[in-house]
Amino acid sequence: MQIGFANSGFVPAPETVLRRGGAWRWRDLRVRYGVLRHPVRGVWLIDTGIGPQALSAPGRGFALRAYAAALRYRLCETQAPHAVLDRMGLRPRDVAGVIVTHFHADHVARLAEFPMARIVAHGPTLARIRAAHDLVNQRHGVFPDLIPQGLEARLTCVTTLPRVALPFGLGEGADLFGDGSCVVVELPGHAAGHFGIAFAEAGLLYACDAAWLREGLAEAQAPGLPLRLVLEDRTAAARSAALAAGWQAAGGQVMLCHDPEPTAFDLPEAGLP
Ligand SMILES: [Zn+2]
């Protein structure tokens, strides 16, 4: 299976907020999403990144406009999913499925561009979002306007997938494709239902938002204020960051959604071969 990550945009953040003890300097965080090509199951995305639906689309609610104004994202349109797919000779309808690691705006903004794709996500979290008051969702960084209506009809809930064992002390996870190549790993704490993906063959753990920077991951440094305050569950988040650090310490590679440094798994301009 081929694995790559594209960068949908940048968002500036002070390092001291990203990790306790960080320097007083601004870092340009990436907002990655994944592109997978499985020999049997086809092309899949991991999240969709940030997009104009969250930042500039007319008709956005007040909360989404305030979110966009506060975070000052810069879109990388040449690395948007449709642009990357185009360079791979594919269209959005060729995407077999989208794995939604959690429902924060910078992970689901472009979901509406894939109305035919299978969705893999944490079903109970989606049900709670649908039932919750707008203010509750907004407080957790979730904007239901970005989650297409009727998504449930094409949803595979990660809790229904078969369980398999994982290397590097990660315990077990949910086997997405039935061949152990792509395993959903619960990494709670950052957001409700948040998970990562382990690619055992490549020795890669996509830990998504279990940490913001790879730097300091080994010391399991907690984020600084105010990021610590927006965590769904601080104790669980610390445990999840420690799981990712353990994978790294055992010789595996860890990839994060927002880490500013380029990695070997960042996609070349042409996309996956
Ligand atoms: Zn997030």
mmCIF file of C-alpha atoms and ligand atoms in Angstrom:
data_model
loop_
_atom_site.group_PDB
_atom_site.id
_atom_site.type_symbol
_atom_site.label_atom_id
_atom_site.label_comp_id
_atom_site.label_asym_id
_atom_site.label_seq_id
_atom_site.Cartn_x
_atom_site.Cartn_y
_atom_site.Cartn_z
ATOM 1 C CA MET A 1 0.000 0.000 0.000
ATOM 2 C CA GLN A 2 1.241 3.491 -0.819
ATOM 3 C CA ILE A 3 0.983 6.181 1.841
ATOM 4 C CA GLY A 4 1.486 9.918 1.483
ATOM 5 C CA PHE A 5 0.425 13.126 3.193
ATOM 6 C CA ALA A 6 -0.415 16.431 1.535
ATOM 7 C CA ASN A 7 -0.595 19.824 3.200
ATOM 8 C CA SER A 8 -3.955 21.567 2.822
ATOM 9 C CA GLY A 9 -2.706 24.785 4.428
ATOM 10 C CA PHE A 10 -0.666 26.479 7.108
ATOM 11 C CA VAL A 11 -1.756 27.949 10.418
ATOM 12 C CA PRO A 12 0.579 30.097 12.546
ATOM 13 C CA ALA A 13 0.902 29.358 16.262
ATOM 14 C CA PRO A 14 3.351 30.393 18.996
ATOM 15 C CA GLU A 15 5.583 27.479 20.031
ATOM 16 C CA THR A 16 5.020 28.202 23.706
ATOM 17 C CA VAL A 17 1.346 27.355 23.176
ATOM 18 C CA LEU A 18 2.178 24.152 21.270
ATOM 19 C CA ARG A 19 4.323 22.661 24.003
ATOM 20 C CA ARG A 20 5.086 23.613 27.563
ATOM 21 C CA GLY A 21 8.575 25.124 27.715
ATOM 22 C CA GLY A 22 8.493 25.949 23.979
ATOM 23 C CA ALA A 23 10.347 28.974 22.623
ATOM 24 C CA TRP A 24 8.752 32.395 22.133
ATOM 25 C CA ARG A 25 8.598 32.097 18.351
ATOM 26 C CA TRP A 26 5.872 31.554 15.806
ATOM 27 C CA ARG A 27 5.682 28.211 13.998
ATOM 28 C CA ASP A 28 3.872 27.665 10.713
ATOM 29 C CA LEU A 29 1.924 24.494 11.419
ATOM 30 C CA ARG A 30 0.909 22.282 8.516
ATOM 31 C CA VAL A 31 -2.609 20.913 8.163
ATOM 32 C CA ARG A 32 -1.982 17.504 6.626
ATOM 33 C CA TYR A 33 -4.365 14.940 5.273
ATOM 34 C CA GLY A 34 -3.436 11.475 4.035
ATOM 35 C CA VAL A 35 -3.699 9.799 0.643
ATOM 36 C CA LEU A 36 -3.612 5.993 0.508
ATOM 37 C CA ARG A 37 -3.557 3.694 -2.481
ATOM 38 C CA HIS A 38 -4.500 0.165 -1.474
ATOM 39 C CA PRO A 39 -4.008 -2.574 -4.104
ATOM 40 C CA VAL A 40 -7.542 -3.910 -3.622
ATOM 41 C CA ARG A 41 -9.545 -1.221 -1.793
ATOM 42 C CA GLY A 42 -8.471 1.663 -4.032
ATOM 43 C CA VAL A 43 -7.688 5.277 -3.158
ATOM 44 C CA TRP A 44 -8.630 6.528 0.303
ATOM 45 C CA LEU A 45 -8.101 9.795 2.133
ATOM 46 C CA ILE A 46 -7.349 10.293 5.809
ATOM 47 C CA ASP A 47 -9.350 13.435 6.623
ATOM 48 C CA THR A 48 -9.690 16.196 4.021
ATOM 49 C CA GLY A 49 -7.710 19.072 5.553
ATOM 50 C CA ILE A 50 -8.827 22.666 5.840
ATOM 51 C CA GLY A 51 -10.699 24.302 2.953
ATOM 52 C CA PRO A 52 -12.655 27.312 1.752
ATOM 53 C CA GLN A 53 -15.841 25.740 3.168
ATOM 54 C CA ALA A 54 -14.496 26.691 6.628
ATOM 55 C CA LEU A 55 -12.639 29.881 5.740
ATOM 56 C CA SER A 56 -14.441 31.836 3.046
ATOM 57 C CA ALA A 57 -17.641 30.152 1.838
ATOM 58 C CA PRO A 58 -20.637 32.501 1.835
ATOM 59 C CA GLY A 59 -23.384 31.601 4.286
ATOM 60 C CA ARG A 60 -21.062 30.370 7.031
ATOM 61 C CA GLY A 61 -22.397 30.825 10.523
ATOM 62 C CA PHE A 62 -21.000 33.423 12.916
ATOM 63 C CA ALA A 63 -19.011 30.835 14.882
ATOM 64 C CA LEU A 64 -17.230 29.482 11.812
ATOM 65 C CA ARG A 65 -16.393 33.015 10.661
ATOM 66 C CA ALA A 66 -14.986 33.811 14.109
ATOM 67 C CA TYR A 67 -12.954 30.556 14.057
ATOM 68 C CA ALA A 68 -11.467 31.402 10.631
ATOM 69 C CA ALA A 69 -10.674 34.983 11.677
ATOM 70 C CA ALA A 70 -8.980 33.864 14.901
ATOM 71 C CA LEU A 71 -6.772 31.139 13.419
ATOM 72 C CA ARG A 72 -5.479 32.877 10.247
ATOM 73 C CA TYR A 73 -5.117 29.774 8.049
ATOM 74 C CA ARG A 74 -3.447 30.063 4.639
ATOM 75 C CA LEU A 75 -4.756 27.507 2.141
ATOM 76 C CA CYS A 76 -2.374 25.572 -0.129
ATOM 77 C CA GLU A 77 -4.747 25.181 -3.054
ATOM 78 C CA THR A 78 -2.153 23.284 -5.130
ATOM 79 C CA GLN A 79 -2.166 20.600 -2.423
ATOM 80 C CA ALA A 80 -5.931 20.486 -1.949
ATOM 81 C CA PRO A 81 -7.341 16.971 -2.425
ATOM 82 C CA HIS A 82 -8.860 17.727 -5.860
ATOM 83 C CA ALA A 83 -5.519 19.157 -7.084
ATOM 84 C CA VAL A 84 -3.478 16.206 -5.781
ATOM 85 C CA LEU A 85 -5.995 13.715 -7.195
ATOM 86 C CA ASP A 86 -5.942 15.529 -10.534
ATOM 87 C CA ARG A 87 -2.153 15.142 -10.753
ATOM 88 C CA MET A 88 -2.635 11.429 -10.022
ATOM 89 C CA GLY A 89 -5.107 11.207 -12.922
ATOM 90 C CA LEU A 90 -8.081 10.807 -10.573
ATOM 91 C CA ARG A 91 -11.283 12.669 -9.772
ATOM 92 C CA PRO A 92 -12.939 13.114 -6.366
ATOM 93 C CA ARG A 93 -15.466 10.391 -7.267
ATOM 94 C CA ASP A 94 -12.581 7.920 -7.643
ATOM 95 C CA VAL A 95 -11.933 8.180 -3.893
ATOM 96 C CA ALA A 96 -13.352 5.006 -2.371
ATOM 97 C CA GLY A 97 -13.459 6.307 1.180
ATOM 98 C CA VAL A 98 -12.479 8.973 3.661
ATOM 99 C CA ILE A 99 -11.211 8.025 7.125
ATOM 100 C CA VAL A 100 -12.304 10.792 9.508
ATOM 101 C CA THR A 101 -9.953 10.787 12.515
ATOM 102 C CA HIS A 102 -12.135 13.312 14.366
ATOM 103 C CA PHE A 103 -14.589 16.060 13.518
ATOM 104 C CA HIS A 104 -12.531 19.237 14.021
ATOM 105 C CA ALA A 105 -12.987 21.822 11.259
ATOM 106 C CA ASP A 106 -9.451 21.439 9.879
ATOM 107 C CA HIS A 107 -10.042 17.712 9.299
ATOM 108 C CA VAL A 108 -13.530 17.681 7.777
ATOM 109 C CA ALA A 109 -13.785 21.016 5.927
ATOM 110 C CA ARG A 110 -13.763 19.440 2.462
ATOM 111 C CA LEU A 111 -15.910 16.372 3.233
ATOM 112 C CA ALA A 112 -18.700 17.705 0.999
ATOM 113 C CA GLU A 113 -16.369 17.291 -2.005
ATOM 114 C CA PHE A 114 -16.678 13.502 -1.607
ATOM 115 C CA PRO A 115 -20.414 12.799 -1.614
ATOM 116 C CA MET A 116 -19.964 9.226 -2.892
ATOM 117 C CA ALA A 117 -17.113 8.095 -0.627
ATOM 118 C CA ARG A 118 -17.467 5.566 2.163
ATOM 119 C CA ILE A 119 -16.839 7.286 5.519
ATOM 120 C CA VAL A 120 -14.951 5.570 8.337
ATOM 121 C CA ALA A 121 -15.323 7.379 11.652
ATOM 122 C CA HIS A 122 -16.288 6.992 15.295
ATOM 123 C CA GLY A 123 -20.062 6.654 14.956
ATOM 124 C CA PRO A 124 -21.056 7.417 18.580
ATOM 125 C CA THR A 125 -19.171 10.744 18.361
ATOM 126 C CA LEU A 126 -20.996 11.674 15.163
ATOM 127 C CA ALA A 127 -24.329 10.824 16.819
ATOM 128 C CA ARG A 128 -23.434 13.019 19.818
ATOM 129 C CA ILE A 129 -22.484 15.919 17.514
ATOM 130 C CA ARG A 130 -25.798 15.640 15.663
ATOM 131 C CA ALA A 131 -27.713 15.736 18.954
ATOM 132 C CA ALA A 132 -25.678 18.478 20.660
ATOM 133 C CA HIS A 133 -26.486 22.170 20.855
ATOM 134 C CA ASP A 134 -24.474 24.398 18.475
ATOM 135 C CA LEU A 135 -22.715 26.082 21.391
ATOM 136 C CA VAL A 136 -21.545 22.737 22.781
ATOM 137 C CA ASN A 137 -20.156 21.699 19.378
ATOM 138 C CA GLN A 138 -18.454 25.063 18.824
ATOM 139 C CA ARG A 139 -16.814 24.886 22.230
ATOM 140 C CA HIS A 140 -15.221 21.623 21.074
ATOM 141 C CA GLY A 141 -14.067 23.054 17.706
ATOM 142 C CA VAL A 142 -16.823 21.242 15.800
ATOM 143 C CA PHE A 143 -19.000 23.026 13.229
ATOM 144 C CA PRO A 144 -21.857 20.812 12.034
ATOM 145 C CA ASP A 145 -22.253 22.924 8.852
ATOM 146 C CA LEU A 146 -19.043 21.192 7.662
ATOM 147 C CA ILE A 147 -20.418 17.678 8.217
ATOM 148 C CA PRO A 148 -22.642 16.734 5.269
ATOM 149 C CA GLN A 149 -26.196 15.698 6.008
ATOM 150 C CA GLY A 150 -26.866 12.006 5.426
ATOM 151 C CA LEU A 151 -23.249 11.034 6.108
ATOM 152 C CA GLU A 152 -24.526 8.269 8.380
ATOM 153 C CA ALA A 153 -25.885 6.331 5.360
ATOM 154 C CA ARG A 154 -22.329 5.673 4.140
ATOM 155 C CA LEU A 155 -20.656 5.397 7.537
ATOM 156 C CA THR A 156 -18.581 2.457 8.756
ATOM 157 C CA CYS A 157 -18.107 2.859 12.491
ATOM 158 C CA VAL A 158 -14.586 2.005 13.654
ATOM 159 C CA THR A 159 -16.021 0.153 16.656
ATOM 160 C CA THR A 160 -17.510 -2.496 14.313
ATOM 161 C CA LEU A 161 -14.203 -3.404 12.632
ATOM 162 C CA PRO A 162 -12.278 -6.597 13.568
ATOM 163 C CA ARG A 163 -9.493 -6.129 16.135
ATOM 164 C CA VAL A 164 -5.857 -7.013 15.469
ATOM 165 C CA ALA A 165 -2.641 -6.788 17.509
ATOM 166 C CA LEU A 166 -0.113 -4.038 16.791
ATOM 167 C CA PRO A 167 3.663 -3.896 17.253
ATOM 168 C CA PHE A 168 5.682 -1.412 19.335
ATOM 169 C CA GLY A 169 3.542 -1.559 22.477
ATOM 170 C CA LEU A 170 0.495 -0.105 20.820
ATOM 171 C CA GLY A 171 -1.801 -2.916 21.953
ATOM 172 C CA GLU A 172 -4.512 -3.538 19.407
ATOM 173 C CA GLY A 173 -6.590 -1.625 16.919
ATOM 174 C CA ALA A 174 -9.372 -1.909 14.345
ATOM 175 C CA ASP A 175 -8.363 -3.476 11.030
ATOM 176 C CA LEU A 176 -9.742 -1.225 8.299
ATOM 177 C CA PHE A 177 -9.018 -3.214 5.159
ATOM 178 C CA GLY A 178 -9.040 -6.723 6.660
ATOM 179 C CA ASP A 179 -5.363 -7.336 5.864
ATOM 180 C CA GLY A 180 -3.633 -5.570 8.765
ATOM 181 C CA SER A 181 -2.225 -2.891 6.439
ATOM 182 C CA CYS A 182 -4.138 0.023 7.944
ATOM 183 C CA VAL A 183 -5.194 -0.205 11.565
ATOM 184 C CA VAL A 184 -7.228 2.376 13.477
ATOM 185 C CA VAL A 185 -5.641 3.130 16.876
ATOM 186 C CA GLU A 186 -7.709 4.859 19.557
ATOM 187 C CA LEU A 187 -5.812 7.964 20.734
ATOM 188 C CA PRO A 188 -8.364 9.646 23.008
ATOM 189 C CA GLY A 189 -8.030 13.012 24.677
ATOM 190 C CA HIS A 190 -7.551 15.537 21.880
ATOM 191 C CA ALA A 191 -11.164 15.366 20.720
ATOM 192 C CA ALA A 192 -14.095 13.000 21.137
ATOM 193 C CA GLY A 193 -13.485 9.763 19.216
ATOM 194 C CA HIS A 194 -10.017 10.896 18.061
ATOM 195 C CA PHE A 195 -7.929 8.085 16.550
ATOM 196 C CA GLY A 196 -4.731 7.555 14.601
ATOM 197 C CA ILE A 197 -3.720 4.997 11.981
ATOM 198 C CA ALA A 198 -0.937 2.439 12.261
ATOM 199 C CA PHE A 199 0.747 1.202 9.102
ATOM 200 C CA ALA A 200 2.668 -1.740 10.534
ATOM 201 C CA GLU A 201 4.467 -2.655 7.306
ATOM 202 C CA ALA A 202 5.853 0.869 6.877
ATOM 203 C CA GLY A 203 6.531 1.157 10.625
ATOM 204 C CA LEU A 204 4.489 4.354 10.583
ATOM 205 C CA LEU A 205 2.022 5.638 13.129
ATOM 206 C CA TYR A 206 -0.078 8.555 11.946
ATOM 207 C CA ALA A 207 -0.849 9.951 15.392
ATOM 208 C CA CYS A 208 -2.860 12.824 13.910
ATOM 209 C CA ASP A 209 -3.456 15.399 16.691
ATOM 210 C CA ALA A 210 -2.126 13.362 19.644
ATOM 211 C CA ALA A 211 0.604 16.051 19.696
ATOM 212 C CA TRP A 212 1.306 19.188 17.713
ATOM 213 C CA LEU A 213 5.093 18.894 17.407
ATOM 214 C CA ARG A 214 7.277 15.804 17.029
ATOM 215 C CA GLU A 215 9.933 17.762 18.881
ATOM 216 C CA GLY A 216 9.349 17.057 22.569
ATOM 217 C CA LEU A 217 7.134 14.038 21.860
ATOM 218 C CA ALA A 218 9.647 11.676 23.507
ATOM 219 C CA GLU A 219 9.485 13.725 26.721
ATOM 220 C CA ALA A 220 5.682 13.620 26.426
ATOM 221 C CA GLN A 221 5.557 17.386 26.828
ATOM 222 C CA ALA A 222 2.024 18.640 27.308
ATOM 223 C CA PRO A 223 0.855 21.558 25.192
ATOM 224 C CA GLY A 224 0.972 24.975 26.818
ATOM 225 C CA LEU A 225 -2.022 27.074 27.694
ATOM 226 C CA PRO A 226 -4.499 27.701 26.099
ATOM 227 C CA LEU A 227 -4.248 24.534 23.949
ATOM 228 C CA ARG A 228 -4.263 22.435 27.120
ATOM 229 C CA LEU A 229 -7.649 23.911 27.986
ATOM 230 C CA VAL A 230 -9.276 22.878 24.691
ATOM 231 C CA LEU A 231 -8.311 19.214 25.064
ATOM 232 C CA GLU A 232 -11.318 16.955 25.479
ATOM 233 C CA ASP A 233 -9.582 14.997 28.267
ATOM 234 C CA ARG A 234 -6.114 16.055 29.427
ATOM 235 C CA THR A 235 -5.220 12.798 31.179
ATOM 236 C CA ALA A 236 -6.232 10.689 28.172
ATOM 237 C CA ALA A 237 -4.382 13.094 25.844
ATOM 238 C CA ALA A 238 -1.164 12.641 27.838
ATOM 239 C CA ARG A 239 -1.574 8.841 27.650
ATOM 240 C CA SER A 240 -2.144 9.009 23.881
ATOM 241 C CA ALA A 241 0.955 11.194 23.368
ATOM 242 C CA ALA A 242 2.920 8.660 25.453
ATOM 243 C CA LEU A 243 1.671 5.808 23.205
ATOM 244 C CA ALA A 244 2.951 7.691 20.145
ATOM 245 C CA ALA A 245 6.255 8.392 21.921
ATOM 246 C CA GLY A 246 6.529 4.671 22.768
ATOM 247 C CA TRP A 247 6.076 3.723 19.101
ATOM 248 C CA GLN A 248 8.850 6.178 18.196
ATOM 249 C CA ALA A 249 11.141 4.933 20.983
ATOM 250 C CA ALA A 250 10.681 1.341 19.744
ATOM 251 C CA GLY A 251 11.977 2.322 16.299
ATOM 252 C CA GLY A 252 8.740 3.272 14.540
ATOM 253 C CA GLN A 253 8.126 6.576 12.800
ATOM 254 C CA VAL A 254 5.466 8.997 14.012
ATOM 255 C CA MET A 255 3.690 11.421 11.745
ATOM 256 C CA LEU A 256 1.542 14.258 13.083
ATOM 257 C CA CYS A 257 -1.034 16.333 11.262
ATOM 258 C CA HIS A 258 0.333 19.712 12.266
ATOM 259 C CA ASP A 259 4.088 19.243 12.754
ATOM 260 C CA PRO A 260 5.823 22.014 10.762
ATOM 261 C CA GLU A 261 8.842 19.959 9.664
ATOM 262 C CA PRO A 262 8.766 18.058 6.348
ATOM 263 C CA THR A 263 8.873 14.247 6.585
ATOM 264 C CA ALA A 264 9.646 11.340 4.276
ATOM 265 C CA PHE A 265 5.894 10.640 4.053
ATOM 266 C CA ASP A 266 4.967 14.105 2.756
ATOM 267 C CA LEU A 267 3.764 13.671 -0.824
ATOM 268 C CA PRO A 268 5.915 14.812 -3.718
ATOM 269 C CA GLU A 269 4.267 17.403 -5.979
ATOM 270 C CA ALA A 270 2.984 14.731 -8.384
ATOM 271 C CA GLY A 271 1.115 12.797 -5.686
ATOM 272 C CA LEU A 272 1.368 9.026 -5.259
ATOM 273 C CA PRO A 273 2.969 7.214 -8.214
HETATM 274 ZN ZN ZN B 1 -8.025 18.327 16.002
#
